[in-house]
Amino acid sequence: MAVGVFDSGLGGLTVYREIHDLMPDLPLVYFGDNAHAPYGVRDADDIYDLTCTGVSRLFDAGCDLVILACNTASATALRRMQEGWIPEGKRVLGVFVPLIEALTERQWGDNSAPREVDVKHVALFATPSTVASRAFQRELSFRAIGVDVEAQPCGGLVDALEDGDLILSGALVRSHVDALQRRMPKPEAAILGCTHYPLMADEFQAALGEGVKVFSQGKLVAKSLEDYLKRHPDMFGAGEASEFLTTGDPVSVSDQATRFLRREISFSPA
Ligand code: DGL
């Protein structure tokens, strides 16, 4: 009964951590495509091909349900995968919808017509590909009206985090927040639309100021997965062992992951 967690690299570990903390007995197979990270500067076809390859590996590892713990893949590839690629009996879910449900204060599965919500000015921080896809605005428009979204592509931030360079990461956060605030001086809410960014949540909050509510995905995705599994116990999958797979060098990825999550993590070759 394993569930798969996919990311281009280490960022999905912020989602993995919350799922594991909420459901410690649920076996999870994590796949990091570190050899091809970052995805955020790749084109849509490339992201689609790489995501399908990684998700297939998770199906082979006994997962019937895979969470794309990667906004870039969720924004760019998920729809196309759902339109014909996903095999019978398998399911792939993205990380956008739980976040948008929280932002618009909707309950799980509330598919009523879009309505006015309290927040009117939302800042979105994400990778260049996620911003270019406009997938966040599209999903939001199904649920809310009258929300102004200003998106900031945070070039360089994923590379700096994958390299463990927190000084450069902090400087990039401040300069991207600054660039966004020149276009939207007073957002009420900010979305960390990349699973790498929760590592910099304090820096985003400090740069944005205390009045801005910062949303990140880990806990929201974990909670909605728990709800989903209660409704679909058949999606647990055959796999029984938890493991961490990478397309990169397992030794250096394990070191980086252990630093990244501040807990011992050991990757095997995918
Ligand atoms: N952490 C991923 C995301 O949520 C991917 C970042 C990247 O590979 O550029 O977008």
PDB file of C-alpha atoms and ligand atoms in Angstrom:
ATOM      1  CA  MET A   1       0.000   0.000   0.000  1.00  0.00           C
ATOM      2  CA  ALA A   2       2.454   2.629  -1.136  1.00  0.00           C
ATOM      3  CA  VAL A   3       1.709   6.108  -2.444  1.00  0.00           C
ATOM      4  CA  GLY A   4       4.161   7.764  -4.833  1.00  0.00           C
ATOM      5  CA  VAL A   5       5.519  11.296  -4.393  1.00  0.00           C
ATOM      6  CA  PHE A   6       7.144  12.824  -7.466  1.00  0.00           C
ATOM      7  CA  ASP A   7       9.316  15.931  -7.804  1.00  0.00           C
ATOM      8  CA  SER A   8      12.002  17.230 -10.136  1.00  0.00           C
ATOM      9  CA  GLY A   9      14.405  17.177  -7.194  1.00  0.00           C
ATOM     10  CA  LEU A  10      14.344  17.841  -3.470  1.00  0.00           C
ATOM     11  CA  GLY A  11      11.431  20.292  -3.189  1.00  0.00           C
ATOM     12  CA  GLY A  12       8.800  17.543  -2.980  1.00  0.00           C
ATOM     13  CA  LEU A  13      10.421  16.495   0.295  1.00  0.00           C
ATOM     14  CA  THR A  14       8.583  19.428   1.932  1.00  0.00           C
ATOM     15  CA  VAL A  15       5.338  17.673   0.904  1.00  0.00           C
ATOM     16  CA  TYR A  16       6.688  14.193   1.742  1.00  0.00           C
ATOM     17  CA  ARG A  17       7.561  15.408   5.284  1.00  0.00           C
ATOM     18  CA  GLU A  18       4.014  16.631   5.972  1.00  0.00           C
ATOM     19  CA  ILE A  19       2.397  13.468   4.546  1.00  0.00           C
ATOM     20  CA  HIS A  20       4.724  11.281   6.607  1.00  0.00           C
ATOM     21  CA  ASP A  21       4.098  13.315   9.772  1.00  0.00           C
ATOM     22  CA  LEU A  22       0.323  13.076   9.290  1.00  0.00           C
ATOM     23  CA  MET A  23       0.244   9.371   8.257  1.00  0.00           C
ATOM     24  CA  PRO A  24       3.429   7.771   9.640  1.00  0.00           C
ATOM     25  CA  ASP A  25       2.298   4.232   8.751  1.00  0.00           C
ATOM     26  CA  LEU A  26       1.631   4.989   5.087  1.00  0.00           C
ATOM     27  CA  PRO A  27       4.508   3.676   2.914  1.00  0.00           C
ATOM     28  CA  LEU A  28       5.704   6.409   0.546  1.00  0.00           C
ATOM     29  CA  VAL A  29       7.951   6.030  -2.486  1.00  0.00           C
ATOM     30  CA  TYR A  30       9.684   9.308  -3.301  1.00  0.00           C
ATOM     31  CA  PHE A  31      11.086   9.954  -6.790  1.00  0.00           C
ATOM     32  CA  GLY A  32      13.426  12.914  -7.319  1.00  0.00           C
ATOM     33  CA  ASP A  33      14.463  13.564 -10.916  1.00  0.00           C
ATOM     34  CA  ASN A  34      17.614  15.313  -9.715  1.00  0.00           C
ATOM     35  CA  ALA A  35      19.532  14.556 -12.921  1.00  0.00           C
ATOM     36  CA  HIS A  36      17.092  16.788 -14.814  1.00  0.00           C
ATOM     37  CA  ALA A  37      16.291  19.481 -12.204  1.00  0.00           C
ATOM     38  CA  PRO A  38      15.331  22.243 -12.368  1.00  0.00           C
ATOM     39  CA  TYR A  39      12.207  21.735 -14.486  1.00  0.00           C
ATOM     40  CA  GLY A  40      11.170  25.371 -14.107  1.00  0.00           C
ATOM     41  CA  VAL A  41      13.251  26.560 -17.055  1.00  0.00           C
ATOM     42  CA  ARG A  42      12.328  23.671 -19.417  1.00  0.00           C
ATOM     43  CA  ASP A  43       9.652  23.727 -22.115  1.00  0.00           C
ATOM     44  CA  ALA A  44       6.267  22.029 -21.718  1.00  0.00           C
ATOM     45  CA  ASP A  45       7.048  18.947 -23.893  1.00  0.00           C
ATOM     46  CA  ASP A  46      10.233  18.284 -22.020  1.00  0.00           C
ATOM     47  CA  ILE A  47       8.489  18.558 -18.625  1.00  0.00           C
ATOM     48  CA  TYR A  48       5.691  16.262 -19.846  1.00  0.00           C
ATOM     49  CA  ASP A  49       8.142  13.560 -21.047  1.00  0.00           C
ATOM     50  CA  LEU A  50      10.246  13.676 -17.880  1.00  0.00           C
ATOM     51  CA  THR A  51       7.176  13.622 -15.612  1.00  0.00           C
ATOM     52  CA  CYS A  52       5.660  10.606 -17.437  1.00  0.00           C
ATOM     53  CA  THR A  53       8.974   8.718 -17.121  1.00  0.00           C
ATOM     54  CA  GLY A  54       9.225   9.418 -13.377  1.00  0.00           C
ATOM     55  CA  VAL A  55       5.582   8.589 -12.689  1.00  0.00           C
ATOM     56  CA  SER A  56       5.928   5.277 -14.629  1.00  0.00           C
ATOM     57  CA  ARG A  57       8.810   4.356 -12.331  1.00  0.00           C
ATOM     58  CA  LEU A  58       6.539   4.983  -9.327  1.00  0.00           C
ATOM     59  CA  PHE A  59       3.808   2.782 -10.853  1.00  0.00           C
ATOM     60  CA  ASP A  60       6.463   0.065 -11.277  1.00  0.00           C
ATOM     61  CA  ALA A  61       7.356   0.460  -7.579  1.00  0.00           C
ATOM     62  CA  GLY A  62       3.800  -0.581  -6.631  1.00  0.00           C
ATOM     63  CA  CYS A  63       2.116   2.831  -6.367  1.00  0.00           C
ATOM     64  CA  ASP A  64      -1.398   3.165  -7.819  1.00  0.00           C
ATOM     65  CA  LEU A  65      -1.682   6.775  -6.677  1.00  0.00           C
ATOM     66  CA  VAL A  66       1.036   9.356  -7.365  1.00  0.00           C
ATOM     67  CA  ILE A  67       1.141  12.904  -6.007  1.00  0.00           C
ATOM     68  CA  LEU A  68       2.956  15.354  -8.263  1.00  0.00           C
ATOM     69  CA  ALA A  69       4.661  17.269  -5.438  1.00  0.00           C
ATOM     70  CA  CYS A  70       5.909  19.665  -8.077  1.00  0.00           C
ATOM     71  CA  ASN A  71       3.951  22.722  -9.189  1.00  0.00           C
ATOM     72  CA  THR A  72       5.882  22.927 -12.433  1.00  0.00           C
ATOM     73  CA  ALA A  73       4.814  19.400 -13.441  1.00  0.00           C
ATOM     74  CA  SER A  74       1.290  19.935 -12.049  1.00  0.00           C
ATOM     75  CA  ALA A  75       0.943  23.164 -14.030  1.00  0.00           C
ATOM     76  CA  THR A  76       2.527  22.019 -17.268  1.00  0.00           C
ATOM     77  CA  ALA A  77       2.048  18.250 -17.617  1.00  0.00           C
ATOM     78  CA  LEU A  78      -0.798  17.009 -15.405  1.00  0.00           C
ATOM     79  CA  ARG A  79      -3.723  17.972 -17.613  1.00  0.00           C
ATOM     80  CA  ARG A  80      -2.128  16.346 -20.659  1.00  0.00           C
ATOM     81  CA  MET A  81      -1.375  13.192 -18.634  1.00  0.00           C
ATOM     82  CA  GLN A  82      -4.981  13.033 -17.390  1.00  0.00           C
ATOM     83  CA  GLU A  83      -6.267  13.422 -20.947  1.00  0.00           C
ATOM     84  CA  GLY A  84      -5.010  10.021 -22.076  1.00  0.00           C
ATOM     85  CA  TRP A  85      -1.697   8.874 -20.678  1.00  0.00           C
ATOM     86  CA  ILE A  86      -2.630   7.561 -17.196  1.00  0.00           C
ATOM     87  CA  PRO A  87      -3.254   3.775 -17.293  1.00  0.00           C
ATOM     88  CA  GLU A  88      -6.499   2.205 -16.078  1.00  0.00           C
ATOM     89  CA  GLY A  89      -6.597   1.822 -12.274  1.00  0.00           C
ATOM     90  CA  LYS A  90      -3.892   4.446 -11.652  1.00  0.00           C
ATOM     91  CA  ARG A  91      -4.341   8.016 -10.466  1.00  0.00           C
ATOM     92  CA  VAL A  92      -2.109  11.100 -10.548  1.00  0.00           C
ATOM     93  CA  LEU A  93      -2.992  14.169  -8.463  1.00  0.00           C
ATOM     94  CA  GLY A  94      -1.395  17.627  -8.453  1.00  0.00           C
ATOM     95  CA  VAL A  95      -0.704  20.130  -5.696  1.00  0.00           C
ATOM     96  CA  PHE A  96      -2.622  23.194  -6.929  1.00  0.00           C
ATOM     97  CA  VAL A  97      -6.185  22.345  -5.993  1.00  0.00           C
ATOM     98  CA  PRO A  98      -5.736  21.908  -2.188  1.00  0.00           C
ATOM     99  CA  LEU A  99      -3.973  25.272  -2.112  1.00  0.00           C
ATOM    100  CA  ILE A 100      -6.702  27.035  -4.054  1.00  0.00           C
ATOM    101  CA  GLU A 101      -9.392  25.427  -1.889  1.00  0.00           C
ATOM    102  CA  ALA A 102      -7.623  26.850   1.184  1.00  0.00           C
ATOM    103  CA  LEU A 103      -7.226  30.282  -0.381  1.00  0.00           C
ATOM    104  CA  THR A 104     -10.888  30.409  -1.392  1.00  0.00           C
ATOM    105  CA  GLU A 105     -12.024  28.790   1.882  1.00  0.00           C
ATOM    106  CA  ARG A 106     -13.796  25.954   0.134  1.00  0.00           C
ATOM    107  CA  GLN A 107     -14.353  22.461   1.470  1.00  0.00           C
ATOM    108  CA  TRP A 108     -12.925  19.398  -0.293  1.00  0.00           C
ATOM    109  CA  GLY A 109     -14.905  18.666  -3.463  1.00  0.00           C
ATOM    110  CA  ASP A 110     -17.042  21.833  -3.341  1.00  0.00           C
ATOM    111  CA  ASN A 111     -17.718  22.252  -7.056  1.00  0.00           C
ATOM    112  CA  SER A 112     -20.270  25.059  -6.816  1.00  0.00           C
ATOM    113  CA  ALA A 113     -20.036  28.083  -9.133  1.00  0.00           C
ATOM    114  CA  PRO A 114     -17.175  30.577  -8.685  1.00  0.00           C
ATOM    115  CA  ARG A 115     -17.958  33.240  -6.066  1.00  0.00           C
ATOM    116  CA  GLU A 116     -16.521  36.390  -4.472  1.00  0.00           C
ATOM    117  CA  VAL A 117     -13.937  35.627  -1.783  1.00  0.00           C
ATOM    118  CA  ASP A 118     -12.332  37.751   0.926  1.00  0.00           C
ATOM    119  CA  VAL A 119      -8.864  38.017  -0.616  1.00  0.00           C
ATOM    120  CA  LYS A 120      -8.660  40.363  -3.604  1.00  0.00           C
ATOM    121  CA  HIS A 121      -4.910  40.795  -4.173  1.00  0.00           C
ATOM    122  CA  VAL A 122      -2.778  37.659  -4.317  1.00  0.00           C
ATOM    123  CA  ALA A 123       0.940  37.378  -4.986  1.00  0.00           C
ATOM    124  CA  LEU A 124       2.104  34.146  -6.620  1.00  0.00           C
ATOM    125  CA  PHE A 125       5.774  33.120  -6.380  1.00  0.00           C
ATOM    126  CA  ALA A 126       6.653  30.199  -8.654  1.00  0.00           C
ATOM    127  CA  THR A 127       9.091  28.899 -11.269  1.00  0.00           C
ATOM    128  CA  PRO A 128       9.200  30.579 -14.702  1.00  0.00           C
ATOM    129  CA  SER A 129       7.362  27.598 -16.316  1.00  0.00           C
ATOM    130  CA  THR A 130       4.597  27.567 -13.703  1.00  0.00           C
ATOM    131  CA  VAL A 131       4.079  31.312 -14.128  1.00  0.00           C
ATOM    132  CA  ALA A 132       4.067  31.007 -17.942  1.00  0.00           C
ATOM    133  CA  SER A 133       1.458  28.198 -17.826  1.00  0.00           C
ATOM    134  CA  ARG A 134      -1.103  30.440 -16.043  1.00  0.00           C
ATOM    135  CA  ALA A 135      -2.475  27.199 -14.566  1.00  0.00           C
ATOM    136  CA  PHE A 136      -2.901  28.780 -11.123  1.00  0.00           C
ATOM    137  CA  GLN A 137      -5.074  31.599 -12.502  1.00  0.00           C
ATOM    138  CA  ARG A 138      -7.084  29.056 -14.540  1.00  0.00           C
ATOM    139  CA  GLU A 139      -7.792  26.806 -11.517  1.00  0.00           C
ATOM    140  CA  LEU A 140      -8.598  29.849  -9.367  1.00  0.00           C
ATOM    141  CA  SER A 141     -11.095  31.183 -11.925  1.00  0.00           C
ATOM    142  CA  PHE A 142     -13.141  27.943 -11.585  1.00  0.00           C
ATOM    143  CA  ARG A 143     -13.654  28.756  -7.890  1.00  0.00           C
ATOM    144  CA  ALA A 144     -13.418  32.515  -7.281  1.00  0.00           C
ATOM    145  CA  ILE A 145     -14.186  35.781  -9.020  1.00  0.00           C
ATOM    146  CA  GLY A 146     -12.649  39.215  -8.613  1.00  0.00           C
ATOM    147  CA  VAL A 147      -9.202  38.060  -7.433  1.00  0.00           C
ATOM    148  CA  ASP A 148      -6.250  39.932  -8.861  1.00  0.00           C
ATOM    149  CA  VAL A 149      -3.182  37.629  -9.134  1.00  0.00           C
ATOM    150  CA  GLU A 150       0.285  39.081  -9.697  1.00  0.00           C
ATOM    151  CA  ALA A 151       2.818  36.359 -10.490  1.00  0.00           C
ATOM    152  CA  GLN A 152       6.565  36.574  -9.937  1.00  0.00           C
ATOM    153  CA  PRO A 153       8.822  34.051 -11.719  1.00  0.00           C
ATOM    154  CA  CYS A 154      11.561  33.346  -9.176  1.00  0.00           C
ATOM    155  CA  GLY A 155      14.457  32.572 -11.505  1.00  0.00           C
ATOM    156  CA  GLY A 156      17.493  30.982  -9.830  1.00  0.00           C
ATOM    157  CA  LEU A 157      15.840  30.108  -6.527  1.00  0.00           C
ATOM    158  CA  VAL A 158      15.417  26.350  -7.131  1.00  0.00           C
ATOM    159  CA  ASP A 159      19.066  26.024  -8.256  1.00  0.00           C
ATOM    160  CA  ALA A 160      20.267  27.877  -5.162  1.00  0.00           C
ATOM    161  CA  LEU A 161      18.157  25.653  -2.869  1.00  0.00           C
ATOM    162  CA  GLU A 162      19.213  22.424  -4.630  1.00  0.00           C
ATOM    163  CA  ASP A 163      22.818  23.601  -4.103  1.00  0.00           C
ATOM    164  CA  GLY A 164      22.103  24.283  -0.419  1.00  0.00           C
ATOM    165  CA  ASP A 165      23.155  27.940  -0.819  1.00  0.00           C
ATOM    166  CA  LEU A 166      20.909  29.615   1.743  1.00  0.00           C
ATOM    167  CA  ILE A 167      22.646  32.983   1.537  1.00  0.00           C
ATOM    168  CA  LEU A 168      22.010  33.285  -2.196  1.00  0.00           C
ATOM    169  CA  SER A 169      18.473  31.883  -1.690  1.00  0.00           C
ATOM    170  CA  GLY A 170      17.707  34.582   0.905  1.00  0.00           C
ATOM    171  CA  ALA A 171      18.999  37.329  -1.400  1.00  0.00           C
ATOM    172  CA  LEU A 172      16.900  35.978  -4.284  1.00  0.00           C
ATOM    173  CA  VAL A 173      13.761  35.876  -2.120  1.00  0.00           C
ATOM    174  CA  ARG A 174      14.236  39.549  -1.152  1.00  0.00           C
ATOM    175  CA  SER A 175      14.826  40.647  -4.744  1.00  0.00           C
ATOM    176  CA  HIS A 176      11.833  38.669  -6.122  1.00  0.00           C
ATOM    177  CA  VAL A 177       9.538  40.048  -3.386  1.00  0.00           C
ATOM    178  CA  ASP A 178      10.827  43.527  -4.173  1.00  0.00           C
ATOM    179  CA  ALA A 179      10.117  43.057  -7.898  1.00  0.00           C
ATOM    180  CA  LEU A 180       6.589  41.850  -7.162  1.00  0.00           C
ATOM    181  CA  GLN A 181       5.839  44.689  -4.748  1.00  0.00           C
ATOM    182  CA  ARG A 182       6.708  47.216  -7.437  1.00  0.00           C
ATOM    183  CA  ARG A 183       3.713  45.857  -9.390  1.00  0.00           C
ATOM    184  CA  MET A 184       1.454  44.960  -6.417  1.00  0.00           C
ATOM    185  CA  PRO A 185       2.480  47.000  -3.352  1.00  0.00           C
ATOM    186  CA  LYS A 186      -0.007  45.480  -0.902  1.00  0.00           C
ATOM    187  CA  PRO A 187      -0.938  41.827  -1.537  1.00  0.00           C
ATOM    188  CA  GLU A 188      -3.189  40.351   1.179  1.00  0.00           C
ATOM    189  CA  ALA A 189      -1.975  36.809   0.559  1.00  0.00           C
ATOM    190  CA  ALA A 190       1.087  35.219  -0.979  1.00  0.00           C
ATOM    191  CA  ILE A 191       1.257  31.735  -2.484  1.00  0.00           C
ATOM    192  CA  LEU A 192       4.523  29.811  -2.376  1.00  0.00           C
ATOM    193  CA  GLY A 193       3.783  28.005  -5.653  1.00  0.00           C
ATOM    194  CA  CYS A 194       6.867  25.802  -5.734  1.00  0.00           C
ATOM    195  CA  THR A 195       7.511  22.959  -3.316  1.00  0.00           C
ATOM    196  CA  HIS A 196      11.099  24.128  -2.797  1.00  0.00           C
ATOM    197  CA  TYR A 197      10.014  27.499  -1.395  1.00  0.00           C
ATOM    198  CA  PRO A 198       8.643  26.427   2.039  1.00  0.00           C
ATOM    199  CA  LEU A 199      12.302  26.142   3.052  1.00  0.00           C
ATOM    200  CA  MET A 200      12.406  29.929   2.647  1.00  0.00           C
ATOM    201  CA  ALA A 201       8.954  30.576   4.190  1.00  0.00           C
ATOM    202  CA  ASP A 202      10.386  32.747   7.000  1.00  0.00           C
ATOM    203  CA  GLU A 203      12.390  34.816   4.508  1.00  0.00           C
ATOM    204  CA  PHE A 204       9.294  35.319   2.294  1.00  0.00           C
ATOM    205  CA  GLN A 205       7.243  36.339   5.353  1.00  0.00           C
ATOM    206  CA  ALA A 206       9.926  38.776   6.546  1.00  0.00           C
ATOM    207  CA  ALA A 207      10.295  40.362   3.097  1.00  0.00           C
ATOM    208  CA  LEU A 208       6.503  40.628   2.590  1.00  0.00           C
ATOM    209  CA  GLY A 209       5.759  41.913   6.105  1.00  0.00           C
ATOM    210  CA  GLU A 210       3.593  40.470   8.877  1.00  0.00           C
ATOM    211  CA  GLY A 211       0.269  41.596   7.386  1.00  0.00           C
ATOM    212  CA  VAL A 212       0.538  39.193   4.423  1.00  0.00           C
ATOM    213  CA  LYS A 213      -0.786  35.638   4.864  1.00  0.00           C
ATOM    214  CA  VAL A 214       1.713  33.222   3.313  1.00  0.00           C
ATOM    215  CA  PHE A 215       0.289  29.903   2.010  1.00  0.00           C
ATOM    216  CA  SER A 216       2.490  26.887   1.380  1.00  0.00           C
ATOM    217  CA  GLN A 217       1.417  23.468   0.245  1.00  0.00           C
ATOM    218  CA  GLY A 218       2.850  20.725   2.465  1.00  0.00           C
ATOM    219  CA  LYS A 219       0.183  20.530   5.182  1.00  0.00           C
ATOM    220  CA  LEU A 220      -2.688  21.311   2.804  1.00  0.00           C
ATOM    221  CA  VAL A 221      -1.686  18.540   0.390  1.00  0.00           C
ATOM    222  CA  ALA A 222      -1.157  16.046   3.241  1.00  0.00           C
ATOM    223  CA  LYS A 223      -4.618  16.766   4.660  1.00  0.00           C
ATOM    224  CA  SER A 224      -6.302  16.452   1.311  1.00  0.00           C
ATOM    225  CA  LEU A 225      -4.464  13.178   0.595  1.00  0.00           C
ATOM    226  CA  GLU A 226      -5.701  11.829   3.930  1.00  0.00           C
ATOM    227  CA  ASP A 227      -9.291  12.754   2.963  1.00  0.00           C
ATOM    228  CA  TYR A 228      -8.810  11.243  -0.496  1.00  0.00           C
ATOM    229  CA  LEU A 229      -7.512   7.926   0.886  1.00  0.00           C
ATOM    230  CA  LYS A 230     -10.474   7.692   3.259  1.00  0.00           C
ATOM    231  CA  ARG A 231     -12.777   8.010   0.267  1.00  0.00           C
ATOM    232  CA  HIS A 232     -10.694   5.785  -2.032  1.00  0.00           C
ATOM    233  CA  PRO A 233      -9.096   3.021   0.091  1.00  0.00           C
ATOM    234  CA  ASP A 234      -8.632   1.050  -3.153  1.00  0.00           C
ATOM    235  CA  MET A 235      -5.916   3.536  -4.235  1.00  0.00           C
ATOM    236  CA  PHE A 236      -3.352   2.428  -1.640  1.00  0.00           C
ATOM    237  CA  GLY A 237      -1.369   0.379  -4.196  1.00  0.00           C
ATOM    238  CA  ALA A 238       0.469  -2.929  -3.832  1.00  0.00           C
ATOM    239  CA  GLY A 239       3.898  -1.640  -2.723  1.00  0.00           C
ATOM    240  CA  GLU A 240       4.746  -2.051   0.951  1.00  0.00           C
ATOM    241  CA  ALA A 241       8.176  -0.502   1.371  1.00  0.00           C
ATOM    242  CA  SER A 242       9.051   3.172   1.721  1.00  0.00           C
ATOM    243  CA  GLU A 243      11.987   4.235  -0.423  1.00  0.00           C
ATOM    244  CA  PHE A 244      13.676   7.247  -1.950  1.00  0.00           C
ATOM    245  CA  LEU A 245      14.671   7.020  -5.611  1.00  0.00           C
ATOM    246  CA  THR A 246      16.744   9.479  -7.607  1.00  0.00           C
ATOM    247  CA  THR A 247      17.983   9.810 -11.165  1.00  0.00           C
ATOM    248  CA  GLY A 248      20.955  11.763  -9.775  1.00  0.00           C
ATOM    249  CA  ASP A 249      23.975  10.576  -7.802  1.00  0.00           C
ATOM    250  CA  PRO A 250      22.454   8.790  -4.758  1.00  0.00           C
ATOM    251  CA  VAL A 251      25.309   9.712  -2.416  1.00  0.00           C
ATOM    252  CA  SER A 252      25.266  13.446  -3.035  1.00  0.00           C
ATOM    253  CA  VAL A 253      21.456  13.573  -3.303  1.00  0.00           C
ATOM    254  CA  SER A 254      21.197  11.763   0.087  1.00  0.00           C
ATOM    255  CA  ASP A 255      23.576  14.322   1.632  1.00  0.00           C
ATOM    256  CA  GLN A 256      21.648  17.254   0.183  1.00  0.00           C
ATOM    257  CA  ALA A 257      18.282  15.735   1.211  1.00  0.00           C
ATOM    258  CA  THR A 258      19.477  15.136   4.776  1.00  0.00           C
ATOM    259  CA  ARG A 259      20.560  18.797   4.998  1.00  0.00           C
ATOM    260  CA  PHE A 260      17.383  19.959   3.257  1.00  0.00           C
ATOM    261  CA  LEU A 261      14.954  18.171   5.632  1.00  0.00           C
ATOM    262  CA  ARG A 262      17.278  18.038   8.640  1.00  0.00           C
ATOM    263  CA  ARG A 263      16.598  14.299   8.987  1.00  0.00           C
ATOM    264  CA  GLU A 264      18.542  11.271   7.742  1.00  0.00           C
ATOM    265  CA  ILE A 265      17.430  10.321   4.217  1.00  0.00           C
ATOM    266  CA  SER A 266      19.025   7.704   1.999  1.00  0.00           C
ATOM    267  CA  PHE A 267      18.359   7.610  -1.760  1.00  0.00           C
ATOM    268  CA  SER A 268      18.810   4.643  -4.135  1.00  0.00           C
ATOM    269  CA  PRO A 269      19.288   4.826  -7.896  1.00  0.00           C
ATOM    270  CA  ALA A 270      16.005   5.038  -9.802  1.00  0.00           C
TER     271      ALA A 270
HETATM  272  N1  DGL B   1       9.684  22.007  -6.779  1.00  0.00           N
HETATM  273  C1  DGL B   1       9.119  22.071  -8.068  1.00  0.00           C
HETATM  274  C2  DGL B   1       7.912  22.965  -8.121  1.00  0.00           C
HETATM  275  O1  DGL B   1       7.116  22.886  -7.207  1.00  0.00           O
HETATM  276  C3  DGL B   1      10.054  22.154  -9.242  1.00  0.00           C
HETATM  277  C4  DGL B   1      11.049  23.208  -9.323  1.00  0.00           C
HETATM  278  C5  DGL B   1      11.928  23.047 -10.541  1.00  0.00           C
HETATM  279  O2  DGL B   1      12.380  21.926 -10.806  1.00  0.00           O
HETATM  280  O3  DGL B   1      12.162  24.045 -11.217  1.00  0.00           O
HETATM  281  O4  DGL B   1       7.697  23.716  -9.045  1.00  0.00           O
END
